[in-house]
Amino acid sequence: MTETIPAARTVAPTAASPSAKPTRIRYFILALLLIATILNYVDRTNLGIAAPFLSKDLGLDKAQMGQIFAAFSLTYAFALVPGGIIADVLGSRIAYAFALTTWSIATLTQGFANGFNMLFGSRLAIGALESPAFPANARAVTMWFPTGERGFATSVYITGQYIGTPLFAGLLLWLANDFGWRSVFFTTGFGGLALGLAWYFLYRDPLDHPAANAAEIDEIRAGGGLVGKKERDAFEWRKAIKLLTYRPVLAICLGKYCNNSILIFFTTWFMTYLVEARHMTMIKVGIFQALPFLGATAGILLAGFFSDFFIRRGYSMSAARKAPLIIGTVLASSIVLVNFVESDVVVIAVLTVSFFAQGVASSSWAAVSEIAPRQYIGLTSGVTSLAANLAGITTPILIGYILHYTGEFYWALNIMGGVCLIGAFSYSFLLGPLYRIEMD
């Protein structure tokens, strides 16, 4: 199918002038994606920040908290495929605005919870309603950025899942301590409603954006960006199922699941680990909790930068995109070392290195953008993200039950280290060369 280019855009004066300077609206779009992703993860992790307070107030034990932590991923993981379809059909503008608004309303309901059932139900709702977000991110980046910039652009918005906690954890801890844990959910919920409205008015796809000139559109297209409006293929489940038969898709699914186990630990049980297993004061927690997240932020940015750098220097796209995945998942397994050190400073150093490596391996989103069929970018993102977020179901429940029966994090951390090595195996030996999948 051919791209349909609006006539006004093809005859614009800027397109006729060889010296026309391209606009850089795509970097404004990237800033929007980053802000939306920050809020996305703040609304996932705000429960972890409030957990020490609300668990005491509502009388919830570790096994119950593990189930509540897992509730988000229980619906999020299985809604990602429909969420990807929604992103493909409605486009990033409508899909993201809808998701932001509705999950923020569900976030607000947590502030009214009076026990296990309401908290569990609210987390189920948030998981389902956030599902179009990352497929919409992947779709937007694939449309707005040429191949040589796509790895770094992907890394920038993915940093949102790491920098939200160090940026806002102190504020949210202060709110929970001084104004009660319910204020955490009210604050983040109302913030999301405002951002949903802003997204709707500010985001457009490339050919629809009034501030993107023809020179920028041509630059993106020439570099491999899928800027065009295409006639939409009718969705067929047969093709969605066929997607799962491709080796690169399955290998990335396994690798993302393994790598995401580390992220889930940090977004659920990390605060509890510092307070209860390491007996740190709230002042220490406030200082130390930010360091692993800053490490992960550095990891994803460096991975994206060097991946694009090596592509521009003539290295194969496969090698440049796969190297961070393998290196990151191997190094992330270093989390097991915290079981053998006593010093709080060394513990945080080890956790920072492990989370840095997890950030490096999170550049798998760029690999997804490279292999996804043109008409199923959102769907491919949804399928691979579903696999990653199965870890959000298994990891918090597993840790919760281990703590309930042993009272220690020892075996939980050892298991996560082993899972990371399985991810490294998948990226090293199962993935194979990366290529754009063509589906009839």
PDB file of C-alpha atoms in Angstrom, residues 247-427:
ATOM      1  CA  ARG A 247      11.848 -16.508  16.170  1.00  0.00           C
ATOM      2  CA  PRO A 248      12.903 -12.872  16.856  1.00  0.00           C
ATOM      3  CA  VAL A 249       9.533 -12.152  18.494  1.00  0.00           C
ATOM      4  CA  LEU A 250       9.690 -15.211  20.756  1.00  0.00           C
ATOM      5  CA  ALA A 251      13.332 -14.601  21.728  1.00  0.00           C
ATOM      6  CA  ILE A 252      12.638 -10.979  22.644  1.00  0.00           C
ATOM      7  CA  CYS A 253       9.586 -12.096  24.639  1.00  0.00           C
ATOM      8  CA  LEU A 254      11.698 -14.441  26.777  1.00  0.00           C
ATOM      9  CA  GLY A 255      14.517 -11.947  27.171  1.00  0.00           C
ATOM     10  CA  LYS A 256      12.187  -9.120  28.178  1.00  0.00           C
ATOM     11  CA  TYR A 257      10.445 -11.318  30.755  1.00  0.00           C
ATOM     12  CA  CYS A 258      13.757 -12.204  32.399  1.00  0.00           C
ATOM     13  CA  ASN A 259      15.125  -8.656  32.379  1.00  0.00           C
ATOM     14  CA  ASN A 260      11.861  -7.192  33.640  1.00  0.00           C
ATOM     15  CA  SER A 261      12.032  -9.303  36.812  1.00  0.00           C
ATOM     16  CA  ILE A 262      14.700  -6.924  38.142  1.00  0.00           C
ATOM     17  CA  LEU A 263      12.603  -3.860  37.322  1.00  0.00           C
ATOM     18  CA  ILE A 264       9.590  -5.351  39.080  1.00  0.00           C
ATOM     19  CA  PHE A 265      11.607  -5.922  42.259  1.00  0.00           C
ATOM     20  CA  PHE A 266      12.636  -2.262  42.308  1.00  0.00           C
ATOM     21  CA  THR A 267       9.112  -0.980  41.648  1.00  0.00           C
ATOM     22  CA  THR A 268       7.411  -3.174  44.260  1.00  0.00           C
ATOM     23  CA  TRP A 269       9.487  -4.694  47.089  1.00  0.00           C
ATOM     24  CA  PHE A 270      12.554  -2.422  46.997  1.00  0.00           C
ATOM     25  CA  MET A 271      11.354   0.045  49.670  1.00  0.00           C
ATOM     26  CA  THR A 272      10.299  -2.824  51.925  1.00  0.00           C
ATOM     27  CA  TYR A 273      13.711  -4.467  51.410  1.00  0.00           C
ATOM     28  CA  LEU A 274      15.548  -1.320  52.521  1.00  0.00           C
ATOM     29  CA  VAL A 275      13.311  -0.696  55.543  1.00  0.00           C
ATOM     30  CA  GLU A 276      12.730  -4.229  56.815  1.00  0.00           C
ATOM     31  CA  ALA A 277      15.614  -6.374  55.539  1.00  0.00           C
ATOM     32  CA  ARG A 278      18.351  -3.738  55.798  1.00  0.00           C
ATOM     33  CA  HIS A 279      16.755  -1.789  58.681  1.00  0.00           C
ATOM     34  CA  MET A 280      17.482   1.591  57.118  1.00  0.00           C
ATOM     35  CA  THR A 281      15.947   4.739  58.541  1.00  0.00           C
ATOM     36  CA  MET A 282      13.537   6.775  56.421  1.00  0.00           C
ATOM     37  CA  ILE A 283      16.278   9.391  55.987  1.00  0.00           C
ATOM     38  CA  LYS A 284      18.637   6.768  54.556  1.00  0.00           C
ATOM     39  CA  VAL A 285      15.874   5.326  52.397  1.00  0.00           C
ATOM     40  CA  GLY A 286      15.127   8.784  51.040  1.00  0.00           C
ATOM     41  CA  ILE A 287      18.769   9.178  49.993  1.00  0.00           C
ATOM     42  CA  PHE A 288      19.663   5.656  48.909  1.00  0.00           C
ATOM     43  CA  GLN A 289      16.493   4.689  47.036  1.00  0.00           C
ATOM     44  CA  ALA A 290      17.273   7.154  44.249  1.00  0.00           C
ATOM     45  CA  LEU A 291      20.710   5.783  43.339  1.00  0.00           C
ATOM     46  CA  PRO A 292      19.675   2.508  41.625  1.00  0.00           C
ATOM     47  CA  PHE A 293      17.051   4.375  39.606  1.00  0.00           C
ATOM     48  CA  LEU A 294      19.616   6.955  38.514  1.00  0.00           C
ATOM     49  CA  GLY A 295      21.921   4.083  37.563  1.00  0.00           C
ATOM     50  CA  ALA A 296      19.180   2.503  35.433  1.00  0.00           C
ATOM     51  CA  THR A 297      18.536   5.873  33.776  1.00  0.00           C
ATOM     52  CA  ALA A 298      22.215   6.158  32.836  1.00  0.00           C
ATOM     53  CA  GLY A 299      22.143   2.567  31.560  1.00  0.00           C
ATOM     54  CA  ILE A 300      19.254   3.014  29.151  1.00  0.00           C
ATOM     55  CA  LEU A 301      20.573   6.337  27.815  1.00  0.00           C
ATOM     56  CA  LEU A 302      24.071   4.964  27.233  1.00  0.00           C
ATOM     57  CA  ALA A 303      22.675   1.847  25.553  1.00  0.00           C
ATOM     58  CA  GLY A 304      20.558   3.917  23.168  1.00  0.00           C
ATOM     59  CA  PHE A 305      23.354   6.371  22.395  1.00  0.00           C
ATOM     60  CA  PHE A 306      25.979   3.743  21.617  1.00  0.00           C
ATOM     61  CA  SER A 307      23.546   1.543  19.711  1.00  0.00           C
ATOM     62  CA  ASP A 308      22.721   4.414  17.330  1.00  0.00           C
ATOM     63  CA  PHE A 309      26.390   5.494  17.240  1.00  0.00           C
ATOM     64  CA  PHE A 310      27.561   2.103  15.995  1.00  0.00           C
ATOM     65  CA  ILE A 311      24.814   1.995  13.370  1.00  0.00           C
ATOM     66  CA  ARG A 312      25.937   5.408  12.067  1.00  0.00           C
ATOM     67  CA  ARG A 313      29.534   4.144  12.014  1.00  0.00           C
ATOM     68  CA  GLY A 314      28.556   1.320   9.687  1.00  0.00           C
ATOM     69  CA  TYR A 315      28.095  -1.599  12.077  1.00  0.00           C
ATOM     70  CA  SER A 316      25.151  -3.876  11.419  1.00  0.00           C
ATOM     71  CA  MET A 317      21.842  -2.946  12.971  1.00  0.00           C
ATOM     72  CA  SER A 318      21.563  -6.436  14.493  1.00  0.00           C
ATOM     73  CA  ALA A 319      24.910  -6.230  16.278  1.00  0.00           C
ATOM     74  CA  ALA A 320      24.297  -2.685  17.519  1.00  0.00           C
ATOM     75  CA  ARG A 321      20.841  -3.481  18.875  1.00  0.00           C
ATOM     76  CA  LYS A 322      21.680  -6.919  20.358  1.00  0.00           C
ATOM     77  CA  ALA A 323      24.928  -6.114  22.202  1.00  0.00           C
ATOM     78  CA  PRO A 324      23.258  -4.032  24.967  1.00  0.00           C
ATOM     79  CA  LEU A 325      20.659  -6.766  25.511  1.00  0.00           C
ATOM     80  CA  ILE A 326      23.259  -9.466  26.099  1.00  0.00           C
ATOM     81  CA  ILE A 327      25.636  -7.350  28.195  1.00  0.00           C
ATOM     82  CA  GLY A 328      22.804  -5.911  30.277  1.00  0.00           C
ATOM     83  CA  THR A 329      21.099  -9.175  31.193  1.00  0.00           C
ATOM     84  CA  VAL A 330      24.408 -10.820  32.158  1.00  0.00           C
ATOM     85  CA  LEU A 331      25.441  -7.919  34.378  1.00  0.00           C
ATOM     86  CA  ALA A 332      21.969  -7.584  35.949  1.00  0.00           C
ATOM     87  CA  SER A 333      22.432 -11.007  37.540  1.00  0.00           C
ATOM     88  CA  SER A 334      24.914  -9.329  39.920  1.00  0.00           C
ATOM     89  CA  ILE A 335      21.910  -8.581  42.166  1.00  0.00           C
ATOM     90  CA  VAL A 336      22.670 -11.867  43.986  1.00  0.00           C
ATOM     91  CA  LEU A 337      25.791 -10.269  45.497  1.00  0.00           C
ATOM     92  CA  VAL A 338      23.720  -8.272  47.993  1.00  0.00           C
ATOM     93  CA  ASN A 339      23.189 -11.544  49.859  1.00  0.00           C
ATOM     94  CA  PHE A 340      26.885 -11.604  50.750  1.00  0.00           C
ATOM     95  CA  VAL A 341      27.598  -8.034  51.923  1.00  0.00           C
ATOM     96  CA  GLU A 342      26.747  -6.175  55.114  1.00  0.00           C
ATOM     97  CA  SER A 343      27.527  -2.516  54.473  1.00  0.00           C
ATOM     98  CA  ASP A 344      24.532  -0.409  53.434  1.00  0.00           C
ATOM     99  CA  VAL A 345      26.766   1.557  51.079  1.00  0.00           C
ATOM    100  CA  VAL A 346      28.000  -1.601  49.335  1.00  0.00           C
ATOM    101  CA  VAL A 347      24.436  -2.980  49.130  1.00  0.00           C
ATOM    102  CA  ILE A 348      23.254   0.164  47.344  1.00  0.00           C
ATOM    103  CA  ALA A 349      26.323   0.069  45.078  1.00  0.00           C
ATOM    104  CA  VAL A 350      25.554  -3.520  44.035  1.00  0.00           C
ATOM    105  CA  LEU A 351      21.870  -2.737  43.482  1.00  0.00           C
ATOM    106  CA  THR A 352      22.814   0.332  41.450  1.00  0.00           C
ATOM    107  CA  VAL A 353      25.085  -1.725  39.182  1.00  0.00           C
ATOM    108  CA  SER A 354      22.407  -4.388  38.732  1.00  0.00           C
ATOM    109  CA  PHE A 355      19.701  -1.848  37.934  1.00  0.00           C
ATOM    110  CA  PHE A 356      22.095   0.043  35.629  1.00  0.00           C
ATOM    111  CA  ALA A 357      22.489  -3.199  33.688  1.00  0.00           C
ATOM    112  CA  GLN A 358      18.725  -3.765  33.634  1.00  0.00           C
ATOM    113  CA  GLY A 359      18.433  -0.302  32.088  1.00  0.00           C
ATOM    114  CA  VAL A 360      20.996  -1.220  29.424  1.00  0.00           C
ATOM    115  CA  ALA A 361      18.994  -4.321  28.496  1.00  0.00           C
ATOM    116  CA  SER A 362      15.749  -2.319  28.397  1.00  0.00           C
ATOM    117  CA  SER A 363      16.893  -1.008  25.015  1.00  0.00           C
ATOM    118  CA  SER A 364      15.054  -4.101  23.723  1.00  0.00           C
ATOM    119  CA  TRP A 365      12.249  -1.675  22.833  1.00  0.00           C
ATOM    120  CA  ALA A 366      14.458  -0.405  19.999  1.00  0.00           C
ATOM    121  CA  ALA A 367      14.855  -3.988  18.761  1.00  0.00           C
ATOM    122  CA  VAL A 368      11.066  -4.380  18.803  1.00  0.00           C
ATOM    123  CA  SER A 369      10.745  -1.262  16.625  1.00  0.00           C
ATOM    124  CA  GLU A 370      13.189  -2.781  14.130  1.00  0.00           C
ATOM    125  CA  ILE A 371      11.443  -6.150  13.726  1.00  0.00           C
ATOM    126  CA  ALA A 372       7.762  -5.143  13.945  1.00  0.00           C
ATOM    127  CA  PRO A 373       5.694  -5.499  10.745  1.00  0.00           C
ATOM    128  CA  ARG A 374       4.814  -2.046   9.448  1.00  0.00           C
ATOM    129  CA  GLN A 375       1.072  -2.511   9.922  1.00  0.00           C
ATOM    130  CA  TYR A 376       1.422  -4.149  13.352  1.00  0.00           C
ATOM    131  CA  ILE A 377       3.872  -1.979  15.300  1.00  0.00           C
ATOM    132  CA  GLY A 378       1.493  -1.552  18.221  1.00  0.00           C
ATOM    133  CA  LEU A 379       0.524  -5.221  18.214  1.00  0.00           C
ATOM    134  CA  THR A 380       4.153  -6.417  18.204  1.00  0.00           C
ATOM    135  CA  SER A 381       4.923  -4.037  21.055  1.00  0.00           C
ATOM    136  CA  GLY A 382       1.899  -5.377  22.909  1.00  0.00           C
ATOM    137  CA  VAL A 383       2.924  -9.015  22.459  1.00  0.00           C
ATOM    138  CA  THR A 384       6.511  -8.489  23.639  1.00  0.00           C
ATOM    139  CA  SER A 385       5.421  -6.235  26.471  1.00  0.00           C
ATOM    140  CA  LEU A 386       2.897  -8.870  27.565  1.00  0.00           C
ATOM    141  CA  ALA A 387       5.769 -11.316  27.988  1.00  0.00           C
ATOM    142  CA  ALA A 388       7.801  -8.753  29.924  1.00  0.00           C
ATOM    143  CA  ASN A 389       4.944  -7.984  32.250  1.00  0.00           C
ATOM    144  CA  LEU A 390       4.234 -11.582  33.112  1.00  0.00           C
ATOM    145  CA  ALA A 391       7.208 -10.959  35.407  1.00  0.00           C
ATOM    146  CA  GLY A 392       5.038  -8.364  37.115  1.00  0.00           C
ATOM    147  CA  ILE A 393       2.678 -11.185  38.108  1.00  0.00           C
ATOM    148  CA  THR A 394       5.189 -13.840  39.092  1.00  0.00           C
ATOM    149  CA  THR A 395       7.893 -11.734  40.776  1.00  0.00           C
ATOM    150  CA  PRO A 396       5.909  -9.873  43.468  1.00  0.00           C
ATOM    151  CA  ILE A 397       3.820 -12.939  44.347  1.00  0.00           C
ATOM    152  CA  LEU A 398       6.915 -15.142  44.551  1.00  0.00           C
ATOM    153  CA  ILE A 399       8.740 -12.649  46.760  1.00  0.00           C
ATOM    154  CA  GLY A 400       5.647 -12.155  48.910  1.00  0.00           C
ATOM    155  CA  TYR A 401       5.298 -15.871  49.621  1.00  0.00           C
ATOM    156  CA  ILE A 402       9.023 -16.342  50.199  1.00  0.00           C
ATOM    157  CA  LEU A 403       8.917 -13.529  52.761  1.00  0.00           C
ATOM    158  CA  HIS A 404       5.756 -14.898  54.323  1.00  0.00           C
ATOM    159  CA  TYR A 405       7.280 -18.339  54.911  1.00  0.00           C
ATOM    160  CA  THR A 406      10.999 -17.533  55.404  1.00  0.00           C
ATOM    161  CA  GLY A 407      11.071 -13.896  56.447  1.00  0.00           C
ATOM    162  CA  GLU A 408      14.135 -13.329  54.204  1.00  0.00           C
ATOM    163  CA  PHE A 409      14.910 -11.970  50.720  1.00  0.00           C
ATOM    164  CA  TYR A 410      17.834 -14.386  50.211  1.00  0.00           C
ATOM    165  CA  TRP A 411      16.211 -16.934  47.884  1.00  0.00           C
ATOM    166  CA  ALA A 412      14.135 -14.350  46.054  1.00  0.00           C
ATOM    167  CA  LEU A 413      17.235 -12.406  44.999  1.00  0.00           C
ATOM    168  CA  ASN A 414      19.093 -15.589  44.008  1.00  0.00           C
ATOM    169  CA  ILE A 415      16.193 -16.647  41.782  1.00  0.00           C
ATOM    170  CA  MET A 416      16.132 -13.261  40.041  1.00  0.00           C
ATOM    171  CA  GLY A 417      19.838 -13.500  39.313  1.00  0.00           C
ATOM    172  CA  GLY A 418      19.317 -16.893  37.687  1.00  0.00           C
ATOM    173  CA  VAL A 419      16.402 -15.596  35.623  1.00  0.00           C
ATOM    174  CA  CYS A 420      18.639 -12.834  34.239  1.00  0.00           C
ATOM    175  CA  LEU A 421      21.104 -15.439  32.959  1.00  0.00           C
ATOM    176  CA  ILE A 422      18.260 -17.185  31.117  1.00  0.00           C
ATOM    177  CA  GLY A 423      17.496 -13.848  29.445  1.00  0.00           C
ATOM    178  CA  ALA A 424      21.116 -13.496  28.379  1.00  0.00           C
ATOM    179  CA  PHE A 425      20.923 -16.967  26.800  1.00  0.00           C
ATOM    180  CA  SER A 426      17.795 -15.975  24.852  1.00  0.00           C
ATOM    181  CA  TYR A 427      19.368 -12.813  23.456  1.00  0.00           C
TER     182      TYR A 427
END
